[in-house]
mmCIF file of C-alpha atoms in Angstrom:
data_model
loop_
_atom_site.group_PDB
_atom_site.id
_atom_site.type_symbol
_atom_site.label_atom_id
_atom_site.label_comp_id
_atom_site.label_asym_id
_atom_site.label_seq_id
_atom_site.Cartn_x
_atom_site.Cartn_y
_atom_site.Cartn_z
ATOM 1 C CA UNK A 1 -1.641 40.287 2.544
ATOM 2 C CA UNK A 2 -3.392 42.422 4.996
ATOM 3 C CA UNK A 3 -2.065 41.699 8.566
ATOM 4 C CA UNK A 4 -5.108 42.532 11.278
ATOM 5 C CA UNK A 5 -4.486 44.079 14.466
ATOM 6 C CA UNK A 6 -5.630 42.619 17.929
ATOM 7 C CA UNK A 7 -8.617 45.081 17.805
ATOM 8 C CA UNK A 8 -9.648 42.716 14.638
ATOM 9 C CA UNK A 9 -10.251 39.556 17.492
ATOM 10 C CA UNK A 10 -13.633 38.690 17.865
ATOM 11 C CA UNK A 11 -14.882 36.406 21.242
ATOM 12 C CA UNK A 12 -17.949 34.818 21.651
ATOM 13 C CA UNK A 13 -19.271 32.407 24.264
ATOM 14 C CA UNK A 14 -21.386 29.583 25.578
ATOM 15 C CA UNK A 15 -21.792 26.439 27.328
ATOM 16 C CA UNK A 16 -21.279 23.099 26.288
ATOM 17 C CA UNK A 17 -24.252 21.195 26.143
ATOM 18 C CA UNK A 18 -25.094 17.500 26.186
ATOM 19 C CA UNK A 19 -25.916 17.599 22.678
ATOM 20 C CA UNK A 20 -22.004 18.468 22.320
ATOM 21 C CA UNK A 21 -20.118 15.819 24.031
ATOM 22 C CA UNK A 22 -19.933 12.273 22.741
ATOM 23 C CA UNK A 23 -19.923 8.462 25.138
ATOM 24 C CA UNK A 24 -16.471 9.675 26.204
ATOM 25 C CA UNK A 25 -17.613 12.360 27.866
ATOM 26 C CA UNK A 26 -15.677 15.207 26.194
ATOM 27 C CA UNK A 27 -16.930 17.422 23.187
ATOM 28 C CA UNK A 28 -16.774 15.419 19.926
ATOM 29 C CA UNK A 29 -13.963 16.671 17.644
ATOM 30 C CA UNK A 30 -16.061 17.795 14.948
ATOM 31 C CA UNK A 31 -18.320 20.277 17.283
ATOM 32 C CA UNK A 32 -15.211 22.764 17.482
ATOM 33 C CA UNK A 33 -15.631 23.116 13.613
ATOM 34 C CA UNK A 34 -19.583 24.094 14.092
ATOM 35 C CA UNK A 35 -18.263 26.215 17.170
ATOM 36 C CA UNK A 36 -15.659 28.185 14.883
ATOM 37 C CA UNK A 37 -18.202 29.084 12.415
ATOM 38 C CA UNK A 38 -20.377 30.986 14.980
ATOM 39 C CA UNK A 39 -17.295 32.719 15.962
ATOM 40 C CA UNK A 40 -16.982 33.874 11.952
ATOM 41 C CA UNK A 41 -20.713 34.309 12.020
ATOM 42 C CA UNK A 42 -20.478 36.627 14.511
ATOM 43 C CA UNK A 43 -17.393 38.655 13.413
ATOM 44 C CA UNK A 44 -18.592 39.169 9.552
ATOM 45 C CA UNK A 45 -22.391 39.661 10.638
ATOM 46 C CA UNK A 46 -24.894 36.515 9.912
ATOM 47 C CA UNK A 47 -27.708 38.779 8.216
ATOM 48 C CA UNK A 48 -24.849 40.343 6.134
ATOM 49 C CA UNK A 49 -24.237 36.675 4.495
ATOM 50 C CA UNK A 50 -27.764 35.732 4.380
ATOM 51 C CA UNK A 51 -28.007 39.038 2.309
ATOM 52 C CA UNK A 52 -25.259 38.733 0.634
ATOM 53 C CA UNK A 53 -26.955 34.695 -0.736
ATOM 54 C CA UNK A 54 -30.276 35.821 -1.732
ATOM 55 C CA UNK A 55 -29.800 39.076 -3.439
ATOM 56 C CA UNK A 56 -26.635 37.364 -5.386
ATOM 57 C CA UNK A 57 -26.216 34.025 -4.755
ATOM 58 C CA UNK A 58 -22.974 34.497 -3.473
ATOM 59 C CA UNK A 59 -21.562 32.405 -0.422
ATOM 60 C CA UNK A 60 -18.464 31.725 1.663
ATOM 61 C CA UNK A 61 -17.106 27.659 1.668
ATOM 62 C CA UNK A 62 -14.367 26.400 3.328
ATOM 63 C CA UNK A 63 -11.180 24.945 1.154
ATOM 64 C CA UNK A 64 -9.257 23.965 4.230
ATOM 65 C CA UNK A 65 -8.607 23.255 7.611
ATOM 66 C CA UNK A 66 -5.983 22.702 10.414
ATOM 67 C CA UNK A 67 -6.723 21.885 13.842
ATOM 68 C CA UNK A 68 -4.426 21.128 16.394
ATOM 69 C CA UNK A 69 -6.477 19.102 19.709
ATOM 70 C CA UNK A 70 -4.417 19.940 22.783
ATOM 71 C CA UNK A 71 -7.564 19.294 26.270
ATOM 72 C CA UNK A 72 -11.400 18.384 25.667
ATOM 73 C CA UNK A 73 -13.673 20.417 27.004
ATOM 74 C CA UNK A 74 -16.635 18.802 29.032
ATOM 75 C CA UNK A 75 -19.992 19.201 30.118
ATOM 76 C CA UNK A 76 -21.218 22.541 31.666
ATOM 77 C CA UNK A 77 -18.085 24.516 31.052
ATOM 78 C CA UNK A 78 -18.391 27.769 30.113
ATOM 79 C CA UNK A 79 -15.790 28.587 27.028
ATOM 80 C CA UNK A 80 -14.552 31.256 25.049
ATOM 81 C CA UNK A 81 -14.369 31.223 20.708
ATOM 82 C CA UNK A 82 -11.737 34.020 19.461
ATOM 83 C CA UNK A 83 -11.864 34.285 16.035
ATOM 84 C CA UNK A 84 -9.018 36.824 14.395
ATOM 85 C CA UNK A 85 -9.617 37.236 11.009
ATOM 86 C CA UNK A 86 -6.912 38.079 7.480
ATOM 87 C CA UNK A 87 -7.251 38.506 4.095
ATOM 88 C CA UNK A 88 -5.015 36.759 1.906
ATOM 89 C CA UNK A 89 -5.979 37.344 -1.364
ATOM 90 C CA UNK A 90 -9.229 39.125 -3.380
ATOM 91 C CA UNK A 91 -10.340 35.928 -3.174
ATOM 92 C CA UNK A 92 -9.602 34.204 0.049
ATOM 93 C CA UNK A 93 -10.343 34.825 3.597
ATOM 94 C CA UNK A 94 -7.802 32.849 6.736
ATOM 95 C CA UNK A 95 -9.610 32.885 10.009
ATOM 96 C CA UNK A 96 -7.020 31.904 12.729
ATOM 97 C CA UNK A 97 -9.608 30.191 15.876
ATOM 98 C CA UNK A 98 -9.663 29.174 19.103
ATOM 99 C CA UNK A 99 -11.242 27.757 22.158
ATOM 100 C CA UNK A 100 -10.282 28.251 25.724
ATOM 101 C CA UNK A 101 -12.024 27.571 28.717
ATOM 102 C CA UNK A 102 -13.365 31.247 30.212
ATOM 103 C CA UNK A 103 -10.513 33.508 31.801
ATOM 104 C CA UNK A 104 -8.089 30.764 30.225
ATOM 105 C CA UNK A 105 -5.146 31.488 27.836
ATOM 106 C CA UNK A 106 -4.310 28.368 26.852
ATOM 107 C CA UNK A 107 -5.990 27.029 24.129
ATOM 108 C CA UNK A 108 -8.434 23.683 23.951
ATOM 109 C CA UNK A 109 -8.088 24.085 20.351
ATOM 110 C CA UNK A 110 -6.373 25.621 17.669
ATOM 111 C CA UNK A 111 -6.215 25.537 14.443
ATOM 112 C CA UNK A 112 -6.927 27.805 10.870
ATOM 113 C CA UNK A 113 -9.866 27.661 8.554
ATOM 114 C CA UNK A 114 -9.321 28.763 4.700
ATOM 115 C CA UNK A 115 -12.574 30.341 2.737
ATOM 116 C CA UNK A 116 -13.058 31.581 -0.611
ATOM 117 C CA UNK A 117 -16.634 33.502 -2.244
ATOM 118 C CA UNK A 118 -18.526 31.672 -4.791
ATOM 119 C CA UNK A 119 -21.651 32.072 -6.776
ATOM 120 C CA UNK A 120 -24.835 29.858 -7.217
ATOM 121 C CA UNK A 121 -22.604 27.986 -9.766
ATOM 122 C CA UNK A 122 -20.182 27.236 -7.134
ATOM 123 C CA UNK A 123 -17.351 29.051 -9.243
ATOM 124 C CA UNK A 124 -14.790 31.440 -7.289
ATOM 125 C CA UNK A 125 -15.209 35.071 -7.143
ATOM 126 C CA UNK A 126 -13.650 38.394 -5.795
ATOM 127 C CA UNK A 127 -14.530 39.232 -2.032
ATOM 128 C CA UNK A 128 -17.407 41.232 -1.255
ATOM 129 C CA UNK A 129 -16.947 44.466 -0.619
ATOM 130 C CA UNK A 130 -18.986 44.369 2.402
ATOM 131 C CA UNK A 131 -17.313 41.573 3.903
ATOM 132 C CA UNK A 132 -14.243 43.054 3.613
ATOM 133 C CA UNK A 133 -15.749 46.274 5.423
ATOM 134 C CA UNK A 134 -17.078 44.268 8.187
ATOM 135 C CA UNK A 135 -13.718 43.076 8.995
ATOM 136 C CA UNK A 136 -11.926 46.325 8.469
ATOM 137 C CA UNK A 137 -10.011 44.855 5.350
ATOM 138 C CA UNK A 138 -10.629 47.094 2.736
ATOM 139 C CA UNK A 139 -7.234 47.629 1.508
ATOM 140 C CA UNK A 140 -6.303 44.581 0.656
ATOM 141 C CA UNK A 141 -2.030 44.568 -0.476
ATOM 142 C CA UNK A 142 -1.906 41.189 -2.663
ATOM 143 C CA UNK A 143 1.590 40.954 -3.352
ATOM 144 C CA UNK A 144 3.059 40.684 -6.403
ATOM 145 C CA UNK A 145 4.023 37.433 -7.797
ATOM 146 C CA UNK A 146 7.558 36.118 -7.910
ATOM 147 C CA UNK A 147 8.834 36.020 -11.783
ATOM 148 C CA UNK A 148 8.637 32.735 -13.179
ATOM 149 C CA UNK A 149 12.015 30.516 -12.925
ATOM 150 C CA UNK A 150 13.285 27.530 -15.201
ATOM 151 C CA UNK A 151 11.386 24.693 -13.473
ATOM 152 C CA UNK A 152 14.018 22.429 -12.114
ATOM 153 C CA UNK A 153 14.840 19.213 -14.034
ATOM 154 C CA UNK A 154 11.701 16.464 -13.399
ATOM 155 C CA UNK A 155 12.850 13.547 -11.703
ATOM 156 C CA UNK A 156 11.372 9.939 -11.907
ATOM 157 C CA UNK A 157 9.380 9.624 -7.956
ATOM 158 C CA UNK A 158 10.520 6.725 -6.348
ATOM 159 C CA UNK A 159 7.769 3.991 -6.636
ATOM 160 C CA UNK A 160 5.968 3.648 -3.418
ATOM 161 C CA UNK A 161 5.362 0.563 -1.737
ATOM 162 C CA UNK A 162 1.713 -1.511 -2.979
ATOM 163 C CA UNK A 163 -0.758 -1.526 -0.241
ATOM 164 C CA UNK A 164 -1.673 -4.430 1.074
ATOM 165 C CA UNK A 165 -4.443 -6.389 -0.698
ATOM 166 C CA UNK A 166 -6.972 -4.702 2.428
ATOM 167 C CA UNK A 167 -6.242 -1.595 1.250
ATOM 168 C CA UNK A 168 -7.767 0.732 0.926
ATOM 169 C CA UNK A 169 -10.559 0.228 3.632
ATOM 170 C CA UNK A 170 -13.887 1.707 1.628
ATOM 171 C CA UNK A 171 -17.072 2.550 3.898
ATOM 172 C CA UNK A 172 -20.079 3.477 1.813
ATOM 173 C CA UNK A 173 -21.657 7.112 2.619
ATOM 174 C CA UNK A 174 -24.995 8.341 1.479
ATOM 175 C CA UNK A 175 -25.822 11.888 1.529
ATOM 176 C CA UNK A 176 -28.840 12.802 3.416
ATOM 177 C CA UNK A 177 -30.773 16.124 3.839
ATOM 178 C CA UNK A 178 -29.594 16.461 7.261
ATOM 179 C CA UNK A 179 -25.873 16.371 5.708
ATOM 180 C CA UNK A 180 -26.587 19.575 4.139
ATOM 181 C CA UNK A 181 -26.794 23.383 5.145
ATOM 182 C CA UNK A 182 -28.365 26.202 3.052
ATOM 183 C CA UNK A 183 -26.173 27.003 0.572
ATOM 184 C CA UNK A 184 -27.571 23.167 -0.874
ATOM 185 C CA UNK A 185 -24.161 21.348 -0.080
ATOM 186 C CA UNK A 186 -22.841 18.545 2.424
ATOM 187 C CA UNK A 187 -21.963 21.466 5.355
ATOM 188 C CA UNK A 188 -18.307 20.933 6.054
ATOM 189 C CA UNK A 189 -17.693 20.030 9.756
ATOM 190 C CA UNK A 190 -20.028 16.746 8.385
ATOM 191 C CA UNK A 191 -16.917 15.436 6.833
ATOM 192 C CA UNK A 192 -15.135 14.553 9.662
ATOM 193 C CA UNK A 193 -17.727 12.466 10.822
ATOM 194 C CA UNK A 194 -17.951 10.724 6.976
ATOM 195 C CA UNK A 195 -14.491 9.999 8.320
ATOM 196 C CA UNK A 196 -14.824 9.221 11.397
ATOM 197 C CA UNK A 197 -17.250 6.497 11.169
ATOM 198 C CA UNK A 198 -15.111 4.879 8.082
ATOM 199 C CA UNK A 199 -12.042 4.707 10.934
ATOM 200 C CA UNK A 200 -14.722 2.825 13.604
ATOM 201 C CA UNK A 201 -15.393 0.536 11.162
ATOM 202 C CA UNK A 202 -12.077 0.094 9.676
ATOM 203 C CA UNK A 203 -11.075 -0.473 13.132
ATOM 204 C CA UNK A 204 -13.901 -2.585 14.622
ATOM 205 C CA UNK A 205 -16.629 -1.186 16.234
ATOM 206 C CA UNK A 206 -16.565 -4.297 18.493
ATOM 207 C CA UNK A 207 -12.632 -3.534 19.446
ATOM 208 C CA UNK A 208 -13.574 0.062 20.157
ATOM 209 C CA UNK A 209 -16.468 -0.215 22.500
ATOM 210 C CA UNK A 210 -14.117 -3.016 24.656
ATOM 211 C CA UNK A 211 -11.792 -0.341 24.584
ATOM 212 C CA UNK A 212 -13.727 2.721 25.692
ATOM 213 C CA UNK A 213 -15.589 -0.149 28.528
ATOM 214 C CA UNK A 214 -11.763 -0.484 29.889
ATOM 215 C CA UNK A 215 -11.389 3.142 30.019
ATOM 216 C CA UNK A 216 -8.837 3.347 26.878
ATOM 217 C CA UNK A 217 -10.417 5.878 24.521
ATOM 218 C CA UNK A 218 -9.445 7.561 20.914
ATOM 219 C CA UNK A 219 -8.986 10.743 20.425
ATOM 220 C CA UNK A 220 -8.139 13.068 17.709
ATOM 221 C CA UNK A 221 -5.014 15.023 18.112
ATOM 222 C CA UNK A 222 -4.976 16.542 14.880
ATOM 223 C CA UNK A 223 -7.042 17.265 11.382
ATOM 224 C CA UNK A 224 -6.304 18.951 8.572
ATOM 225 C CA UNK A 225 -8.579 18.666 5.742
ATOM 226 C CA UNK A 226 -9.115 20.229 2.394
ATOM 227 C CA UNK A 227 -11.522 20.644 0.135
ATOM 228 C CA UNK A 228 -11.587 20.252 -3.819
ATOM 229 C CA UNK A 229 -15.596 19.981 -4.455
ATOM 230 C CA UNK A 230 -19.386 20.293 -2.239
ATOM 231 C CA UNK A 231 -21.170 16.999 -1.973
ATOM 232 C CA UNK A 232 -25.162 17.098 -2.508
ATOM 233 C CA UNK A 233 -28.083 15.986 -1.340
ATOM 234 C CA UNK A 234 -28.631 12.224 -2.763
ATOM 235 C CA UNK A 235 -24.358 11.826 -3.660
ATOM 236 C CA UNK A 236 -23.177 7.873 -3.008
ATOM 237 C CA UNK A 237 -19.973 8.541 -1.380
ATOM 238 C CA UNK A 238 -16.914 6.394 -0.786
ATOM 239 C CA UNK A 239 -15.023 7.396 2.683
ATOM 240 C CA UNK A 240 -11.100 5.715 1.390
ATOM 241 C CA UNK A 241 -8.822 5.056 4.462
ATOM 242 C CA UNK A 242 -5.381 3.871 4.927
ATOM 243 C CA UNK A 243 -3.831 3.610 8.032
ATOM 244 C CA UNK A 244 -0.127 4.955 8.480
ATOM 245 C CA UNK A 245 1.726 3.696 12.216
ATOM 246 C CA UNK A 246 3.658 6.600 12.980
ATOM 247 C CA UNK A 247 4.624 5.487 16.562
ATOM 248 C CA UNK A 248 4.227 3.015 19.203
ATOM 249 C CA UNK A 249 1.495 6.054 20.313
ATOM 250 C CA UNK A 250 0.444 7.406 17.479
ATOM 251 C CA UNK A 251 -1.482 6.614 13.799
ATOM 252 C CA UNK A 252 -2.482 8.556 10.912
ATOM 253 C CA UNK A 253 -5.387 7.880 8.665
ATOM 254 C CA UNK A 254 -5.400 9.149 5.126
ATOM 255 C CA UNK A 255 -8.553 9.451 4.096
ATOM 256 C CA UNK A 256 -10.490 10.303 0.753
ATOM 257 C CA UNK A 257 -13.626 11.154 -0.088
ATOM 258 C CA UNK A 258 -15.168 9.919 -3.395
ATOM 259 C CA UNK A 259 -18.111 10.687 -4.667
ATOM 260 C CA UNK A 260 -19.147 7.413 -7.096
ATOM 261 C CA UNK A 261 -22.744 7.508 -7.581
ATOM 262 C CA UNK A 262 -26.076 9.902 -7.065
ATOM 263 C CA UNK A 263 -29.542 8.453 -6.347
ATOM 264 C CA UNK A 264 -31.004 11.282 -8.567
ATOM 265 C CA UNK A 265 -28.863 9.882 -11.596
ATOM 266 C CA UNK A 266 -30.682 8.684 -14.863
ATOM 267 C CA UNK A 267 -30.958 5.037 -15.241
ATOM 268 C CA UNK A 268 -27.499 3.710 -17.356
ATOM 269 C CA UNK A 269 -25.801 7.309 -16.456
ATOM 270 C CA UNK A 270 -21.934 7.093 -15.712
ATOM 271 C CA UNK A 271 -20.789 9.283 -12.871
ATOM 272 C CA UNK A 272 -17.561 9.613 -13.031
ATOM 273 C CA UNK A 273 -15.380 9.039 -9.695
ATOM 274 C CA UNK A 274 -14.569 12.193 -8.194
ATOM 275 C CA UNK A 275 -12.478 13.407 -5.502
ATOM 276 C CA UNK A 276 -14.344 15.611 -3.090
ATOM 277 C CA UNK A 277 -12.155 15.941 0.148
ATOM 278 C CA UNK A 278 -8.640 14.605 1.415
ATOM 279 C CA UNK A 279 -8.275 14.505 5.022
ATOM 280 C CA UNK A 280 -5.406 13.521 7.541
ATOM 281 C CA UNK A 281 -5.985 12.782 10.681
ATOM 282 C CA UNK A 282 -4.359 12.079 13.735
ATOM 283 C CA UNK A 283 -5.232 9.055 16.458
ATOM 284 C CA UNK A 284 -3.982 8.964 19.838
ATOM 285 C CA UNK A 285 -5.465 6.412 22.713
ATOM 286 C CA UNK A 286 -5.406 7.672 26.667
ATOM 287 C CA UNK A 287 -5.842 6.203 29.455
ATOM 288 C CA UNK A 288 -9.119 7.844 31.419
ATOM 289 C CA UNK A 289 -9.730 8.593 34.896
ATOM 290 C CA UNK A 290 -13.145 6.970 37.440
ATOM 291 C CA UNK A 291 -14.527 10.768 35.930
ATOM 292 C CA UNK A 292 -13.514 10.285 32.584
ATOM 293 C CA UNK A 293 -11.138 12.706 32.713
ATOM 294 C CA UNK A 294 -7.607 12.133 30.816
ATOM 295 C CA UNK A 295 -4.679 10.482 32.943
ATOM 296 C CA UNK A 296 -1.854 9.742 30.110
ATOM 297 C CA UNK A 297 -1.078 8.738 27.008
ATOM 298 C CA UNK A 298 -1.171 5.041 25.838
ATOM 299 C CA UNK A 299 0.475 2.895 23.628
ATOM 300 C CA UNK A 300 -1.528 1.732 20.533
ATOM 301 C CA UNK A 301 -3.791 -0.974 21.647
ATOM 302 C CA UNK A 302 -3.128 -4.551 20.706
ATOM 303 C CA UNK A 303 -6.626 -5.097 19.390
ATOM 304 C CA UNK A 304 -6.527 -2.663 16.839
ATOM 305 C CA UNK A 305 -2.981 -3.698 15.379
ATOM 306 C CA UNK A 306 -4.060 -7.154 15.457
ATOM 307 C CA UNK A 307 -7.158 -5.765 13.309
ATOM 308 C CA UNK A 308 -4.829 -4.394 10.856
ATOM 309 C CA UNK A 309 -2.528 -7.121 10.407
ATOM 310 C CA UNK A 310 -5.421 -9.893 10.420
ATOM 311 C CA UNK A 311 -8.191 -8.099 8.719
ATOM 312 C CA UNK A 312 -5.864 -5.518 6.161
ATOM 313 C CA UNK A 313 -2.668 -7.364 5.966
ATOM 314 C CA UNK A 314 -0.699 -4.747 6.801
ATOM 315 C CA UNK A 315 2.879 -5.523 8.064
ATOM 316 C CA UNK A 316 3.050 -4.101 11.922
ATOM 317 C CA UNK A 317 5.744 -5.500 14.260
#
């Protein structure tokens, strides 16, 4: 694939804004996504895609994402957004992103974001050529693939072991207009907080708010996410979750989302289950300061394994 050069890095900046943070008093998780995009808007040229979707109805979506959640930032700092852009196929676009506080080199956040081009039918095609330009990409080297080998013998997959009978937790989404961005599908960054309220609720709302009252607060340490299929305006969704204890400090939610139902559906019409996104994320609890800024790490609070066992059945020591 096309390797770009440090001349390809694009910063932008701004300030973090009330509207930003959440009761924590950091920015919530999910605003880094919205954040990266205005980076890519910025380095491929907004009016360039809003051309590019009404004279063909071709788009950009993202298929996946890693983010790695090192600090928070907080209200009225002043940050930085690099965006560094590659091409990895005629078909795909890797945007490697960032956020540091101003004159900082260590990141806040890190992480990648996978797109791909597709039409008004939602079906993948080739890069524009224009895109590619505004990046400097033209030449795209797609390299050859590997001949095909023997496949190696198949062998039976150890079973796994049955949830317990709580499980999977299921929290009921419905897709509003607000969900939604132009292109007519649930915008992505939206996802994580599908999932996000399935976990408070899985967890008990009740549990957390005692928690974040004692100064004991979640936080995301890591997300990665991808994405099989756009939800739409009027979808029933399903938000899936089941809880894996990594650590005495640490817990990761798989998480599904299903789409099982649409309000716009003709009376005795069968919509079929469908997987939409898979997510895995990773919960960490620290301990906060009288100015709500971190102090350390924390053990997994008592409440919330007692929550699981009680509630889900699950089998925690």
């Amino acid at each position: 694939s096309c390797i770009p050069s440090p001349a390809m890095t694009t910063s932008i900046y701004r300030i973090v804004y009330m509207e930003d943070t959440d009761c924590t008093g950091v920015v919530y998780h999910s605003n880094y996504l919205r954040w990266w995009e205005q980076g890519r808007e910025a380095l491929l040229g907004q009016q360039k895609l809003v051309d590019l979707f009404e004279s063909s109805g071709r788009s950009f979506v993202v298929c996946a994402v890693e983010q790695t959640f090192k600090h928070s930032a907080r209200l009225g700092e002043r940050i930085e957004i690099r965006t560094i852009p590659t091409v990895e196929s005629k078909y795909r676009l890797s945007f490697n992103c960032g956020v540091y506080r101003e004159g900082q080199d260590d990141p806040l956040v890190h992480g990648k974001v996978d797109m791909v081009c597709v039409g008004r039918d939602m079906k993948l095609v080739a890069l524009p050529e224009e895109i590619a330009n505004a990046v400097g990409l033209i030449d795209v080297v797609v390299p050859p693939k590997p001949k095909a080998r023997l496949p190696p013998p198949k062998r039976r997959p150890a079973s796994a072991a049955p949830l317990p009978a709580g499980l999977p937790h299921i929290h009921p989404i419905e897709v509003y207009y607000e969900d939604t961005d132009f292109t007519g599908v649930v915008y992505y960054a939206q996802y994580y907080k599908f999932c996000e309220r399935a976990r408070s609720h899985m967890c008990g709302m009740e549990n957390l708010m005692n928690l974040v009252q004692s100064g004991i607060s979640p936080v995301v340490a890591a997300g990665k996410i991808t994405f099989k299929e756009g939800a739409n305006y009027g979808d029933l969704l399903e938000i899936r979750t089941v809880p894996k204890i990594e650590s005495t400090h640490r817990i990761i939610f798989e998480q599904t989302v299903v789409r099982v139902g649409r309000q716009t559906a003709a009376d005795g019409a069968v919509v079929v289950p469908t997987v939409l996104v898979v997510a895995q994320i990773t919960l960490v609890f620290v301990k906060l300061d009288a100015n709500g800024a971190t102090k350390n790490l924390v053990a997994l609070p008592p409440p919330l394994l007692d929550e699981f066992r009680n509630r889900y059945g699950m089998d925690i020591p």
